[in-house]
PDB file of C-alpha atoms in Angstrom:
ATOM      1  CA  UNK A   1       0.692 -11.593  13.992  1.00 82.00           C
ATOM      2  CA  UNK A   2      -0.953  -9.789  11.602  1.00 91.00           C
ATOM      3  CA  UNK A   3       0.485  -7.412   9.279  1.00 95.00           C
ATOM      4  CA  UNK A   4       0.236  -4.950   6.532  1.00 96.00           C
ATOM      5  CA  UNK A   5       2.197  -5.645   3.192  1.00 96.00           C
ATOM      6  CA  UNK A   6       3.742  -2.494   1.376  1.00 97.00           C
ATOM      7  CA  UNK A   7       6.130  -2.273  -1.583  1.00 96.00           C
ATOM      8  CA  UNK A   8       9.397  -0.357  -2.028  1.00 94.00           C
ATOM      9  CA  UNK A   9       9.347   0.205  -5.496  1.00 86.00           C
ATOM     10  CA  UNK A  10      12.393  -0.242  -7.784  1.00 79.00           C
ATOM     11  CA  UNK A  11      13.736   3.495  -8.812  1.00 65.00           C
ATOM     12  CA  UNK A  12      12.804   4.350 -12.275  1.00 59.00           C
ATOM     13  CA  UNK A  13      11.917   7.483 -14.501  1.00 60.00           C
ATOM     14  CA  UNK A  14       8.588   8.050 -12.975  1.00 56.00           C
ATOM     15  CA  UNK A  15       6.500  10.303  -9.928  1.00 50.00           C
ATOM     16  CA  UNK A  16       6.490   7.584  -7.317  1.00 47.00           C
ATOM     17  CA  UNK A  17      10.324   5.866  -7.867  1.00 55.00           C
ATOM     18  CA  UNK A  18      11.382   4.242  -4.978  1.00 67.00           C
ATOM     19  CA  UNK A  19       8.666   5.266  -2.524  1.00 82.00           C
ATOM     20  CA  UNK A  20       7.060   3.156  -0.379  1.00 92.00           C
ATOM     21  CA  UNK A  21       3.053   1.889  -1.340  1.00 93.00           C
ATOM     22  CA  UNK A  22       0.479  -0.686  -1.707  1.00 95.00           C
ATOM     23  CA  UNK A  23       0.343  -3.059  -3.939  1.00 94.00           C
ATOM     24  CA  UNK A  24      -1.842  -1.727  -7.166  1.00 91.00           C
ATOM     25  CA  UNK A  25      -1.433  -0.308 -10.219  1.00 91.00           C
ATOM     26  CA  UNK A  26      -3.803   0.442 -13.552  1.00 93.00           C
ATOM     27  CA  UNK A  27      -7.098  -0.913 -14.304  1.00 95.00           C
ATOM     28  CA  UNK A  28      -6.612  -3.046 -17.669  1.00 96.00           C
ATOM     29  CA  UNK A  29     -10.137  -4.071 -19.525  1.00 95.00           C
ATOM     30  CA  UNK A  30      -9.626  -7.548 -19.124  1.00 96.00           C
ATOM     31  CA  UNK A  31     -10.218  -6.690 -15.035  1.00 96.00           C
ATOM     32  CA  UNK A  32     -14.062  -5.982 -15.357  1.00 95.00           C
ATOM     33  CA  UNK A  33     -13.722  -3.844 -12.145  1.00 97.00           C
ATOM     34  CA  UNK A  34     -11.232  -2.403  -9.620  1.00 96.00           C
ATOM     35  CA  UNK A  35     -12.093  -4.557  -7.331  1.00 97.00           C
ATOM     36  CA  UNK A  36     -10.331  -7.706  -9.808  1.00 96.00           C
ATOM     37  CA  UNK A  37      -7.304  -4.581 -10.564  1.00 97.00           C
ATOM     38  CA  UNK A  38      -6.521  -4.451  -6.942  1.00 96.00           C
ATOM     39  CA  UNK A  39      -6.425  -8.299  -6.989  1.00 96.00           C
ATOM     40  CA  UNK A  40      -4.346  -8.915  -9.681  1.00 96.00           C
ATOM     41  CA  UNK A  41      -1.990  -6.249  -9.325  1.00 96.00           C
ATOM     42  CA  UNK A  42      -1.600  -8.062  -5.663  1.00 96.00           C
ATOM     43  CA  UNK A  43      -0.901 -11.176  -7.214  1.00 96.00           C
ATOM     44  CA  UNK A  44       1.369  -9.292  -9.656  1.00 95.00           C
ATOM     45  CA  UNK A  45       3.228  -7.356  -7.233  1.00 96.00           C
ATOM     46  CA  UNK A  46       3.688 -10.141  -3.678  1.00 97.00           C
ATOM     47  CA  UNK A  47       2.130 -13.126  -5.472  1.00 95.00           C
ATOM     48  CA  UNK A  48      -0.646 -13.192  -3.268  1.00 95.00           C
ATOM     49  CA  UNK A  49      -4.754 -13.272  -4.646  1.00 88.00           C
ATOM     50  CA  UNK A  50      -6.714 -16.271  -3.716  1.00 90.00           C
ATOM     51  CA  UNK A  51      -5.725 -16.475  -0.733  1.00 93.00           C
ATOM     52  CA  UNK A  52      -6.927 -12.879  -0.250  1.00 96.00           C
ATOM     53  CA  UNK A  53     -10.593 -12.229   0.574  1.00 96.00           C
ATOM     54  CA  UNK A  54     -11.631  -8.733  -0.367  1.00 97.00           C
ATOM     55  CA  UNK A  55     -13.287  -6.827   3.102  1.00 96.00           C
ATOM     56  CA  UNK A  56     -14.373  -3.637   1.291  1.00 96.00           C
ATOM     57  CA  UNK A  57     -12.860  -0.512   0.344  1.00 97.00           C
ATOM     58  CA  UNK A  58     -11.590   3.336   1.588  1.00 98.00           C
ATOM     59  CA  UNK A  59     -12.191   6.495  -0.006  1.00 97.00           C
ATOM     60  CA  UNK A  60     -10.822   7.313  -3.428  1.00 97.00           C
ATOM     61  CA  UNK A  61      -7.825   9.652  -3.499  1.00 95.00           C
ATOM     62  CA  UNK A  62      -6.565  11.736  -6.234  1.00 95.00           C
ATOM     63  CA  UNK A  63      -2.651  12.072  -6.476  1.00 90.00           C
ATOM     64  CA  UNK A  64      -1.901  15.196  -8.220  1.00 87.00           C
ATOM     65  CA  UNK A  65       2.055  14.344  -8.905  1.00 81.00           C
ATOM     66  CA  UNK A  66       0.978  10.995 -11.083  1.00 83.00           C
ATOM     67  CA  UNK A  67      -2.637  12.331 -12.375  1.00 90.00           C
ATOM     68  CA  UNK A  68      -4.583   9.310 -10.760  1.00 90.00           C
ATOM     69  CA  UNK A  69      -7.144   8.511  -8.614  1.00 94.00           C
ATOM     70  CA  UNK A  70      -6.554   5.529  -6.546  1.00 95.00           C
ATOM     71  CA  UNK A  71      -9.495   3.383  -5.211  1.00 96.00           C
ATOM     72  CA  UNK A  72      -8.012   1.418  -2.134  1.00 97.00           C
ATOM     73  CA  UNK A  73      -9.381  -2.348  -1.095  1.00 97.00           C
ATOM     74  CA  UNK A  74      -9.204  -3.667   1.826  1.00 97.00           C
ATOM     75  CA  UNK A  75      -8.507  -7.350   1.921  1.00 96.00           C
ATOM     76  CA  UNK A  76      -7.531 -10.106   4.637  1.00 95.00           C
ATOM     77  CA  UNK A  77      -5.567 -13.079   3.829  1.00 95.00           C
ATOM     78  CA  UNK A  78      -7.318 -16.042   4.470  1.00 94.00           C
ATOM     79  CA  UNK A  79      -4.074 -18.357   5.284  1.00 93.00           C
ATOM     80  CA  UNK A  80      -1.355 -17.663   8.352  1.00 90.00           C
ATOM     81  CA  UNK A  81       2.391 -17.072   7.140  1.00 88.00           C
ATOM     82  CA  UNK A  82       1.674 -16.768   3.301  1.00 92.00           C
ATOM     83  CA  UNK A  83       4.417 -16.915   0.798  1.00 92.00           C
ATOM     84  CA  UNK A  84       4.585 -13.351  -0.747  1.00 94.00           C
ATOM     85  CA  UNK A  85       6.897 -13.234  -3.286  1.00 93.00           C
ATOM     86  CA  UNK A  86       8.318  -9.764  -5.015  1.00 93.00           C
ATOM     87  CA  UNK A  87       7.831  -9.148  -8.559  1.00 91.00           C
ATOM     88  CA  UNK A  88      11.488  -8.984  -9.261  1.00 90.00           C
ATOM     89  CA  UNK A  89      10.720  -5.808 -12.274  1.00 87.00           C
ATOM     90  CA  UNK A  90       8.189  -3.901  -9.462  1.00 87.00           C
ATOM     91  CA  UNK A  91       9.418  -4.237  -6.428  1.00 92.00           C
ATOM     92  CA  UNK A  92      12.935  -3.876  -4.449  1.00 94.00           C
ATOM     93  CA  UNK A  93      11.544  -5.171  -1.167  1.00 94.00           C
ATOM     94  CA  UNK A  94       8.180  -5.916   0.540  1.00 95.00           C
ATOM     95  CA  UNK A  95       7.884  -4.428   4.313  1.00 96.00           C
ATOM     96  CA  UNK A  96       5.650  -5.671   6.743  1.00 96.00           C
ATOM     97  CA  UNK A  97       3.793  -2.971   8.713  1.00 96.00           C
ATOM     98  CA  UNK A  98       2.535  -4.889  12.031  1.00 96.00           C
ATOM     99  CA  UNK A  99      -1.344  -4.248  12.748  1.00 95.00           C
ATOM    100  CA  UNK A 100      -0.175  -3.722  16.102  1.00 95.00           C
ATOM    101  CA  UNK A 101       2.181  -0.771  15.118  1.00 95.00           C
ATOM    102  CA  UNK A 102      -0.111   0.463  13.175  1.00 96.00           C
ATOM    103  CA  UNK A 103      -2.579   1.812  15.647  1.00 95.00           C
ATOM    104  CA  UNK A 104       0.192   2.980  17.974  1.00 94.00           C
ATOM    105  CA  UNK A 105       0.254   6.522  17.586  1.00 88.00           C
ATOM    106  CA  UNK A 106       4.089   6.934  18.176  1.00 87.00           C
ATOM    107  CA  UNK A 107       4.233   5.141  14.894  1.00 87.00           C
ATOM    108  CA  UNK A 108       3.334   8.362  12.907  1.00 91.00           C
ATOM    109  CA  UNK A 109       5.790  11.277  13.084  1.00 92.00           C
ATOM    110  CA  UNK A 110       6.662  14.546  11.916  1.00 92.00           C
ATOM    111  CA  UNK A 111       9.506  15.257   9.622  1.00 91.00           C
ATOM    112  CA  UNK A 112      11.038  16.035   6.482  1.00 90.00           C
ATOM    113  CA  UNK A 113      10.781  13.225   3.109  1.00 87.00           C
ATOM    114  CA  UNK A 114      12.829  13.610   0.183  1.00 81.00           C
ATOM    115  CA  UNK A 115      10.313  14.086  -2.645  1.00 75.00           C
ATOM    116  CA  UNK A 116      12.162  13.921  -6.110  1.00 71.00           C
ATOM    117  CA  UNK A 117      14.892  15.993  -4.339  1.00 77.00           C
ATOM    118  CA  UNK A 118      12.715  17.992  -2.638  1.00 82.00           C
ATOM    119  CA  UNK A 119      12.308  18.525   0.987  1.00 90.00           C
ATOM    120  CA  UNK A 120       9.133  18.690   2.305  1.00 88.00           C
ATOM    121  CA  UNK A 121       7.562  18.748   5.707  1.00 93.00           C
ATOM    122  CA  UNK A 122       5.176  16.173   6.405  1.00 91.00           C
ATOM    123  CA  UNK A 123       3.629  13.357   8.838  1.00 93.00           C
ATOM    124  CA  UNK A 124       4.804   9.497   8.414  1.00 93.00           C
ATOM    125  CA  UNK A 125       4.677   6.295   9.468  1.00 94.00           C
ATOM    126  CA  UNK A 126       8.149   4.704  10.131  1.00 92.00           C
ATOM    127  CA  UNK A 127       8.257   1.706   8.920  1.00 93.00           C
ATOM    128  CA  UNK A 128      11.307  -1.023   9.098  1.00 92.00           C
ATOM    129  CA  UNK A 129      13.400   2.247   9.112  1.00 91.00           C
ATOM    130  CA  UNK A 130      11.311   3.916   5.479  1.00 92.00           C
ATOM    131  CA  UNK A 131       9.669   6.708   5.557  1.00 92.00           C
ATOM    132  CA  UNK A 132       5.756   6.140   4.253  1.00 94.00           C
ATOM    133  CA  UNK A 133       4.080   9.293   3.624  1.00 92.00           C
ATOM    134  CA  UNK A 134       1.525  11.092   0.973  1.00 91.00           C
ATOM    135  CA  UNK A 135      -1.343   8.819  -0.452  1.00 93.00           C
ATOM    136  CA  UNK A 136       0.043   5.653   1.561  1.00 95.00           C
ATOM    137  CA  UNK A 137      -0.021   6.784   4.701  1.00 96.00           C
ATOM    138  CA  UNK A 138      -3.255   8.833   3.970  1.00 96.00           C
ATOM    139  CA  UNK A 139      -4.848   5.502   3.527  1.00 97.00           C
ATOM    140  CA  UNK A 140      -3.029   3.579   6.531  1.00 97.00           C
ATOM    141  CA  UNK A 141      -4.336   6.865   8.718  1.00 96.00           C
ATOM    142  CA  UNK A 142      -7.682   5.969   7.321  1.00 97.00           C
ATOM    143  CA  UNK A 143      -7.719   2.291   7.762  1.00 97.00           C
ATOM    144  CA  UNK A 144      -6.277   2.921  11.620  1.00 96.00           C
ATOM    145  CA  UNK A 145      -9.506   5.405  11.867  1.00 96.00           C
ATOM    146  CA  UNK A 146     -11.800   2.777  11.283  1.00 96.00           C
ATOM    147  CA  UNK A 147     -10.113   0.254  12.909  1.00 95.00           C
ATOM    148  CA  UNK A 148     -10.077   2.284  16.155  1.00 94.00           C
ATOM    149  CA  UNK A 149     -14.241   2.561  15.132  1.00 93.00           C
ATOM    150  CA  UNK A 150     -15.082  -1.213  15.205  1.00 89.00           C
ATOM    151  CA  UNK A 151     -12.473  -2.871  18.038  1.00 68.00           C
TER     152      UNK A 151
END
């Protein structure tokens, strides 16, 4: 079955503490390009990188609360059942959001998320019982329109 990693981030001082998200992270020089970022923060963050080809990638997206713009890749891993390991100083647990449930639309709901102890209405996805909303589930919404386009 396939499946769509995501992080739950360990809590620390920072805008996105124990939310829900992609692997990814900051472009360093040695990384040429944001397409090699994306792959080694991967690698960084669920040990996965050559086993992951690189499809293409969705529209940027500027996050106001952290002051970055986030370039999302799309990538499909080119081996069944890979080992994806957690960086034990990143990330508190990986979650696997099935394709499947993806492009059910009872998957996305309306409701409340806690955002640094505020309350804020908003649409979700629900996803082994966490709540993934703001740029995440901007992109999954994204990804599940174009998905919808080409099957």
């Amino acid at each position: 079955n396939l499946f769509i990693p995501l992080i739950e981030r360990l809590s620390y001082k920072g805008a996105h503490s124990a939310q829900v998200s992609f692997p990814g992270g900051k472009y360093e020089t040695e990384d040429l390009n944001l397409e090699n970022t994306a792959l080694r923060e991967c690698f960084e963050e669920i040990g996965l990188r050559d086993e992951v080809e690189v499809l293409g990638k969705l529209t940027r997206l500027y996050i106001p609360v952290s002051n970055f713009v986030v370039e999302p890749y799309v990538g499909f891993c080119k081996i069944k059942d890979p080992k994806i390991i957690p960086h034990e100083r990143e990330v508190k647990t990986i979650l696997k959001l099935p394709l499947q449930k993806l492009m059910d639309d009872t998957t996305i709901e309306q409701g409340t998320v806690d955002a640094d102890g505020l309350k804020i209405k908003a649409p979700y996805f629900l996803v082994e019982g966490n709540k993934v909303w703001g740029a995440t589930a901007m992109i999954l919404n994204e990804l599940k329109t174009i998905l919808r386009t080409i099957s």
